[in-house]
Short mmCIF file of C-alpha atoms and ligand atoms in Angstrom, two decimals:
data_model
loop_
_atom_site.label_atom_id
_atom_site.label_comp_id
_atom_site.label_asym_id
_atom_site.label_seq_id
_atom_site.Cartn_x
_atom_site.Cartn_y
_atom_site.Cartn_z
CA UNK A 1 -48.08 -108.55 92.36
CA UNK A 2 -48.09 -105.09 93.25
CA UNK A 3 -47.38 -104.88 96.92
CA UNK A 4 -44.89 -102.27 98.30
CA UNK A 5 -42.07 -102.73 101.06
CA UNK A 6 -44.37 -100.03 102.84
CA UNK A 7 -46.93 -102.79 102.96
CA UNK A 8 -45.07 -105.36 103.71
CA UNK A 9 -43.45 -103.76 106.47
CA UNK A 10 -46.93 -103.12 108.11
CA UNK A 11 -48.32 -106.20 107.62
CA UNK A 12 -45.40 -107.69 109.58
CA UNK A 13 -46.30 -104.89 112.55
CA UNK A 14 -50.07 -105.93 112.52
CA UNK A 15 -48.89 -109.74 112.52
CA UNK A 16 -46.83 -109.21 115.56
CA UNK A 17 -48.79 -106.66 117.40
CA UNK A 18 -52.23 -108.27 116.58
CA UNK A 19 -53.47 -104.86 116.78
CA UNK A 20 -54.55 -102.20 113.88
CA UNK A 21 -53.94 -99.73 116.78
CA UNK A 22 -50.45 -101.12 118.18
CA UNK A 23 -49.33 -101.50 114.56
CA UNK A 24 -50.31 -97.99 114.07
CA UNK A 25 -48.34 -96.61 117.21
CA UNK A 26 -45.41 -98.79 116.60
CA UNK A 27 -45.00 -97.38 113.03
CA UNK A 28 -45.78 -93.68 114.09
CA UNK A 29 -48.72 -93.62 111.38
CA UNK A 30 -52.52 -93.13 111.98
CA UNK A 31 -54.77 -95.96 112.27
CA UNK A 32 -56.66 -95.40 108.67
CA UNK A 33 -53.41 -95.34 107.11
CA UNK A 34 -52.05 -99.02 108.46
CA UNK A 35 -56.02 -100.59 107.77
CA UNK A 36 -55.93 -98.49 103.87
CA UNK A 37 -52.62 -100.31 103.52
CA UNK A 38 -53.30 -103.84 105.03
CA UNK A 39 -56.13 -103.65 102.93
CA UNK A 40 -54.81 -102.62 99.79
CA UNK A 41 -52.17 -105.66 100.30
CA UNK A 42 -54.77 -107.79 101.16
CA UNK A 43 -56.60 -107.34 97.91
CA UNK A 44 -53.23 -108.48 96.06
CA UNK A 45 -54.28 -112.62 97.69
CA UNK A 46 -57.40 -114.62 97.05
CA UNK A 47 -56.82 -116.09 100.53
CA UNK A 48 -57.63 -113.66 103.63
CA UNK A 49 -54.07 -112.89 105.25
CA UNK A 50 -55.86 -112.12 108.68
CA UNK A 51 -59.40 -113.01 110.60
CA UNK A 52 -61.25 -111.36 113.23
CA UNK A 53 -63.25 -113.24 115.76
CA UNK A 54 -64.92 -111.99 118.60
CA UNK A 55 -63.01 -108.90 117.74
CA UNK A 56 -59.64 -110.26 117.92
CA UNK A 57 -57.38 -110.01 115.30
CA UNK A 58 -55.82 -113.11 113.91
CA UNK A 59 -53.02 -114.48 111.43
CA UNK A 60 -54.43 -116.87 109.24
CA UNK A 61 -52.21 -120.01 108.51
CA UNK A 62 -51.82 -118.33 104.76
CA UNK A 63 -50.77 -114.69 106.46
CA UNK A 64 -47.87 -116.80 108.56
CA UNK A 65 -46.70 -118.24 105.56
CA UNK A 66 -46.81 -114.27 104.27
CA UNK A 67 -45.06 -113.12 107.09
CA UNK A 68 -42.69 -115.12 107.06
CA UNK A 69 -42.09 -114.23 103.12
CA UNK A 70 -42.56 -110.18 103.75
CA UNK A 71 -40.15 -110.93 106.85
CA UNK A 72 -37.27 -112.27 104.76
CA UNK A 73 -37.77 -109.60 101.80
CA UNK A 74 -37.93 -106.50 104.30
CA UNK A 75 -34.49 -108.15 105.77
CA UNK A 76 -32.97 -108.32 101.98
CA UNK A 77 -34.00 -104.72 101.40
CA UNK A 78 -32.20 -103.57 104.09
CA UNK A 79 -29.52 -105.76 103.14
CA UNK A 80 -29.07 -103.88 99.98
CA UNK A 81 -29.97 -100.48 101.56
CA UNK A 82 -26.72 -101.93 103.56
CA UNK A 83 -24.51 -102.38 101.38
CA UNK A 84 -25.32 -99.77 99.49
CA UNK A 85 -24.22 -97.47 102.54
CA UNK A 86 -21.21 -99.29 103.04
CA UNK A 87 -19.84 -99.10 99.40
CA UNK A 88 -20.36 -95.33 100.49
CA UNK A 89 -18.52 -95.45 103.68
CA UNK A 90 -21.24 -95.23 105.83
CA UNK A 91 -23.41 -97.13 108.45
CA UNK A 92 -26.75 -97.86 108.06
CA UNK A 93 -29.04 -99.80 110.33
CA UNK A 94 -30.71 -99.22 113.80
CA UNK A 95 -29.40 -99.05 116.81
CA UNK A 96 -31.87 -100.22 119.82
CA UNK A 97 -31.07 -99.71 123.33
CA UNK A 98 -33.55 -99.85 126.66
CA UNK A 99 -32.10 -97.56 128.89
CA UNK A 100 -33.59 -97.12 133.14
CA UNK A 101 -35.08 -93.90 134.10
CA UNK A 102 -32.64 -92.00 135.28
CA UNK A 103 -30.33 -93.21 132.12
CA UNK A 104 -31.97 -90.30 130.45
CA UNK A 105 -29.83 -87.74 131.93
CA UNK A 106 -26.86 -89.42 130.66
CA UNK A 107 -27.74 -91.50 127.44
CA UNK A 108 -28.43 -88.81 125.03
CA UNK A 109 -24.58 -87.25 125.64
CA UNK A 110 -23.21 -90.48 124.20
CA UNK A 111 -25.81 -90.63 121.00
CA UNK A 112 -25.23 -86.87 119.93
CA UNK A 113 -21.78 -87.05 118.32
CA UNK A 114 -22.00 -90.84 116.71
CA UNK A 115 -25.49 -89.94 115.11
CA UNK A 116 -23.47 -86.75 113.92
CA UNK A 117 -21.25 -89.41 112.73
CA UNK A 118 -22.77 -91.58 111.08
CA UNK A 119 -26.69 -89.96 109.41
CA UNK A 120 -27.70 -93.51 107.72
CA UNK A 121 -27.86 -95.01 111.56
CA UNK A 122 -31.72 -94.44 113.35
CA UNK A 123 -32.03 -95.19 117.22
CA UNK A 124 -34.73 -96.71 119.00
CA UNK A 125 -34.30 -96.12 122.46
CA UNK A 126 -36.73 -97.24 125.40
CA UNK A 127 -36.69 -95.55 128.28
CA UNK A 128 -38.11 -97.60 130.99
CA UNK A 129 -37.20 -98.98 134.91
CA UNK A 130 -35.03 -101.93 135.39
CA UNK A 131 -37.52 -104.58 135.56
CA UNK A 132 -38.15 -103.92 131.83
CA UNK A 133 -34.93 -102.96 130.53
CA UNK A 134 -33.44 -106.40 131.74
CA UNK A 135 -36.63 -107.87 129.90
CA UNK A 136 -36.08 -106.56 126.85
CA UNK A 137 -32.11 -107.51 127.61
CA UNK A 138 -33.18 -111.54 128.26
CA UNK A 139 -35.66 -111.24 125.21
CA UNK A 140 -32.86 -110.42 122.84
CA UNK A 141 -34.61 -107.38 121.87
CA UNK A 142 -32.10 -104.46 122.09
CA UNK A 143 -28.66 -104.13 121.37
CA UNK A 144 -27.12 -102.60 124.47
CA UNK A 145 -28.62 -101.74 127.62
CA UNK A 146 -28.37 -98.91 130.53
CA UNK A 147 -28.54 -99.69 133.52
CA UNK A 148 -26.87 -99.06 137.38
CA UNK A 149 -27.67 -102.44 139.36
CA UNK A 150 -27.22 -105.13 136.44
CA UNK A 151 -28.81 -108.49 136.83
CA UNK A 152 -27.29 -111.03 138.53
CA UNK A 153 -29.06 -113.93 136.57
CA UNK A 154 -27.27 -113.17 133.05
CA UNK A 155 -24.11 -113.53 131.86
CA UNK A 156 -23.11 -110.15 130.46
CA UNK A 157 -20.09 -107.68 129.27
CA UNK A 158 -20.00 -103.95 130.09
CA UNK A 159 -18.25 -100.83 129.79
CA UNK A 160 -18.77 -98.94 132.85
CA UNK A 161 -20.00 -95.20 132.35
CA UNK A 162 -20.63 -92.84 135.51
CA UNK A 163 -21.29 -93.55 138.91
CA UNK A 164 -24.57 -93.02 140.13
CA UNK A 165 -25.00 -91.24 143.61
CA UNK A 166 -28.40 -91.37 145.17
CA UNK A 167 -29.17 -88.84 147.55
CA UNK A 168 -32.38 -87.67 149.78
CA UNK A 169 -33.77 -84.71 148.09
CA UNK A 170 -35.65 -82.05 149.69
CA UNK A 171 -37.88 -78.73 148.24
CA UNK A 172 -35.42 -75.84 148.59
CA UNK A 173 -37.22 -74.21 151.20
CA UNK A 174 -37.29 -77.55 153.52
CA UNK A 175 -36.26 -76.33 156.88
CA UNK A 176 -33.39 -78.94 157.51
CA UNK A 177 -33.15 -80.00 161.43
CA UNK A 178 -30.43 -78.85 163.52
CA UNK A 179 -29.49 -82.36 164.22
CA UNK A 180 -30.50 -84.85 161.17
CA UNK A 181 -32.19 -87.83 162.32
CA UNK A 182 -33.13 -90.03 159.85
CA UNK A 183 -35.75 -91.77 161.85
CA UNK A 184 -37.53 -88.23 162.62
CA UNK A 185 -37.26 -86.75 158.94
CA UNK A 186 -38.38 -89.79 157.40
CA UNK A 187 -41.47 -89.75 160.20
CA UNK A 188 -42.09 -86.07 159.26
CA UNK A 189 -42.44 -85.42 155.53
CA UNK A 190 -43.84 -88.20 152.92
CA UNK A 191 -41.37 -90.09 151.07
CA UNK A 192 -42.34 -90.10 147.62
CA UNK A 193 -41.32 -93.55 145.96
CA UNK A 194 -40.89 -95.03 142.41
CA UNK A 195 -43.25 -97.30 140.56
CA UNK A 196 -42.75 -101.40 141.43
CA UNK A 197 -39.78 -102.94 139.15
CA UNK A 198 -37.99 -99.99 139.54
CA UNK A 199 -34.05 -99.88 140.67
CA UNK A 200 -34.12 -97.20 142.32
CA UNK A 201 -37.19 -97.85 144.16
CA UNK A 202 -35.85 -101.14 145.48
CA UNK A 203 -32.55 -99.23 146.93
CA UNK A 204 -34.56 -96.48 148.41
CA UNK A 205 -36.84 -99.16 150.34
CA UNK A 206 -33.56 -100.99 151.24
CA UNK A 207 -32.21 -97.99 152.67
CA UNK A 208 -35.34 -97.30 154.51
CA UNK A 209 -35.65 -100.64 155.86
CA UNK A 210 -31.84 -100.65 157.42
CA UNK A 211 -32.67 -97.22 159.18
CA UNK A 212 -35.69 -99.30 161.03
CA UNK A 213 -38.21 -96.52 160.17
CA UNK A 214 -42.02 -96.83 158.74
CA UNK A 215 -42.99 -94.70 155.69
CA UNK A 216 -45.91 -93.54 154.44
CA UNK A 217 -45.80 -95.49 151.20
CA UNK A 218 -49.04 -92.37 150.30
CA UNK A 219 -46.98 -91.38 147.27
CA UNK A 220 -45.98 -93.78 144.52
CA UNK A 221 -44.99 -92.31 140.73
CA UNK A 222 -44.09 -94.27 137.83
CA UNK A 223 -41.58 -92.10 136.67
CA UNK A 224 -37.81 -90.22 138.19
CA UNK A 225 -39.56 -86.60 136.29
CA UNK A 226 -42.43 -87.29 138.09
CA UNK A 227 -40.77 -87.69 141.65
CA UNK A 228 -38.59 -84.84 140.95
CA UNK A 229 -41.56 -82.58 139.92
CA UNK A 230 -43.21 -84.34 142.57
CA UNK A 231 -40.75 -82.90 145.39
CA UNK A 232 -39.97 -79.50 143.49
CA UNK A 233 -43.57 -78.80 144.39
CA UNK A 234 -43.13 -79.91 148.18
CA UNK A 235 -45.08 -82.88 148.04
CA UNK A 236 -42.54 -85.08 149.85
CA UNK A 237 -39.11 -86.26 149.77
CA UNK A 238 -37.41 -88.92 148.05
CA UNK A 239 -34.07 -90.73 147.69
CA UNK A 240 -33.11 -89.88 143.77
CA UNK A 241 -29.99 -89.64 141.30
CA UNK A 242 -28.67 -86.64 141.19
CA UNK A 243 -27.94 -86.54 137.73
CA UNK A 244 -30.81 -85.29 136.88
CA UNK A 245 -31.21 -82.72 139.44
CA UNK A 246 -28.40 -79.83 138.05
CA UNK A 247 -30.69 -77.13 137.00
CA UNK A 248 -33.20 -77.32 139.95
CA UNK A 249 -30.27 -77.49 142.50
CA UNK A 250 -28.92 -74.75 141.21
CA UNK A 251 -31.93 -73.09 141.32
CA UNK A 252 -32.42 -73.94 145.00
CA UNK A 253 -35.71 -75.40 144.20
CA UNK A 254 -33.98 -78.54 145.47
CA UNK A 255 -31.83 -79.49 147.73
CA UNK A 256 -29.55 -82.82 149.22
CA UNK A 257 -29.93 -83.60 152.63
CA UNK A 258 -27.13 -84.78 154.15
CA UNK A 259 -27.90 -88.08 155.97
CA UNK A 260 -25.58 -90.77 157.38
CA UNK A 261 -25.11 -93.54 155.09
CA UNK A 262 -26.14 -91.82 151.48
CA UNK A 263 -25.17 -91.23 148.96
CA UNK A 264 -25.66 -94.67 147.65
CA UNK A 265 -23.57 -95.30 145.11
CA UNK A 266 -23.48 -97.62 142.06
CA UNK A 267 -22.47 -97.67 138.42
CA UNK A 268 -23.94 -96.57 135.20
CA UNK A 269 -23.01 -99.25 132.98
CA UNK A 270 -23.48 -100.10 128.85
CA UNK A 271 -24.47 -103.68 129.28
CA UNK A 272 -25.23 -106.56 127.02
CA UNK A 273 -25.74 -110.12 126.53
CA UNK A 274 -22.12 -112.02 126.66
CA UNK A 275 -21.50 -113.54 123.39
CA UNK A 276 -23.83 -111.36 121.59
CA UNK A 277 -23.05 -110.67 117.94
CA UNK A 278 -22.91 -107.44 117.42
CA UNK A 279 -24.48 -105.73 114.02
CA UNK A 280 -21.82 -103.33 112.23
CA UNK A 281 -23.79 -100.34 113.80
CA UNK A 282 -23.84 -101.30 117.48
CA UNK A 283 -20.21 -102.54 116.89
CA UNK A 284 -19.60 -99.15 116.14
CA UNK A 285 -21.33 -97.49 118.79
CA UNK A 286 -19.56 -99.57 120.92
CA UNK A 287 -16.06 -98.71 119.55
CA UNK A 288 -17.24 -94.43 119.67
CA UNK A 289 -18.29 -95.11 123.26
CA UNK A 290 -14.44 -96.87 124.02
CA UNK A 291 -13.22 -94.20 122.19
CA UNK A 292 -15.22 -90.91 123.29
CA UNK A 293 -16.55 -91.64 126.71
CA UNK A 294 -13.65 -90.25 129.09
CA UNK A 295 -13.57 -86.96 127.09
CA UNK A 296 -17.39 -86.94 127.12
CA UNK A 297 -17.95 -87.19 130.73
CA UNK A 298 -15.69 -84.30 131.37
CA UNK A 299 -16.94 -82.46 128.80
CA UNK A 300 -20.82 -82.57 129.84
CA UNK A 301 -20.37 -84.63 133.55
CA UNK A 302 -17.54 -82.41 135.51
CA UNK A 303 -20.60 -80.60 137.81
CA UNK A 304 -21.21 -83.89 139.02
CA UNK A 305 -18.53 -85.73 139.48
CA UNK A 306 -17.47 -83.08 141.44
CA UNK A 307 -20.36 -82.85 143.59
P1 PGA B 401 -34.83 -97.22 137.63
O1 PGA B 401 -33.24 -97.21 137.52
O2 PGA B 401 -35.15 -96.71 138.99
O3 PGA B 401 -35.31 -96.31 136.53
O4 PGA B 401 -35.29 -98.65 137.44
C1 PGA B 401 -32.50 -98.21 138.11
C2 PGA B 401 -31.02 -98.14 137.76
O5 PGA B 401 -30.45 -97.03 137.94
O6 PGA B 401 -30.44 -99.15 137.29
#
């Protein structure tokens, strides 16, 4: 018995990915290393811990039983890894949050100082559009979510963060009518839209749709860097957050249009499952966010709530 936590822990990847490759990009290691170390655990058994047939990777009924086994020891190890920490003082643990898009902009303000805080705590943070962050929010995957239009179907608790303004955003050098008709602009220049499942995507075609208008769907990107990038270099235009827009606006390499009806406006907001139990660490985040976020807002946030 000479197996390491190291092997254990990748083991338990390859059993849930199924892949030597996903296993690999989940642990951040190269695909020789995760097979060298399957292998090397696998010579520790008579009995084969995984199969592959017609080159799909399986669990064999003896790896489940292993799984579950490595599963339970990894969770004792960080149990005393734990403890250890908190006979210190200190946290230890991971903190996992899905977070939309645009939640980029704002997310990282609120990590910065509690990380300083607390060096024992890692973050795994997904950065995704709403149809996937509420996924991973139903699954029971993450600890907290970000997100501006929360799910109706799920009972949840929140602490609201920022409001989010959504605006139609222009190049800089878009020669703005005299007279803004929405029907007319949105006739003349592409609108460049989000990928499907995507929040803001959905309030953009809302919008569009109450102003009676036809787009040219031509431009579709699956990301709110690639829009912006998208319009910086006068490919379009495109209803967006401004929060991520302070450096280019500044620059004049964009600009807001003023049209009737927008900004749309909703709220950034820390959301979880109701009910859910809380590990020490995300209890703690939770508390630094009670605790910080006012002074934090005006501290990185004043440009734009201002705007
Ligand atoms: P998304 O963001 O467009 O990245 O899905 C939606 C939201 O702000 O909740």
């Amino acid at each position: 018995m000479n197996y390491t936590l190291h092997q254990l822990r990748i083991f338990l990847t390859v059993a849930e990915t199924l892949s030597i490759t996903k296993a690999a990009e989940a642990l951040h290691l190269t695909q020789p290393a995760v097979s060298i170390q399957l292998k090397k655990l696998q010579d520790q058994f008579d009995i084969p811990l995984t199969e592959v047939v017609g080159k799909k990777l399986f669990v064999t009924d003896f790896g489940k039983e292993i799984e579950k086994a490595a599963a339970s020891i990894i969770e004792q190890a960080l149990d005393i890894q734990n403890k250890t920490l908190a006979y210190k003082g200190q946290l230890f643990g991971k903190l996992k949050i899905s977070i939309v898009s645009t939640g980029k902009y704002l997310m990282p303000y609120f990590l910065n100082g509690f990380f300083k805080e607390h060096p024992g705590i890692t973050l795994e943070m997904d950065v995704t559009n709403k149809l996937q962050v509420i996924q991973s929010l139903e699954k029971n995957e993450v600890d907290f979510s970000l997100v501006s239009i929360p799910p109706t179907h799920l009972q949840l608790e929140y602490i609201s963060l920022i409001t989010n303004k959504l605006h139609l955003i222009a190049h800089g050098d878009f020669q703005l009518p005299k007279v803004i008709n929405p029907t007319k602009l949105f006739d003349r220049a592409p609108m460049i839209y989000r990928e499907y499942g995507s929040g803001t995507r959905l309030t953009m075609e809302r919008f569009i749709q109450n102003q009676k208008v036809e787009t040219n769907k031509k431009l579709e990107l699956s990301s709110n860097e690639a829009v912006k990038q998208a319009v910086v270099a006068g490919l379009g235009l495109s209803i967006m957050s401004l929060i991520g827009l302070k450096n280019e606006l500044q620059l004049g390499q964009l600009k807001v249009v003023p049209v009737k009806g927008l900004p749309i406006e909703t709220m950034w907001s820390l959301i979880w499952l109701k009910g859910k139990k809380h590990s020490p660490t995300a209890a703690s985040f939770l508390q630094y966010i009670r605790d910080n976020k006012d002074e934090l807002l005006k501290e990185h946030f004043s440009w734009y709530m201002n705007y």
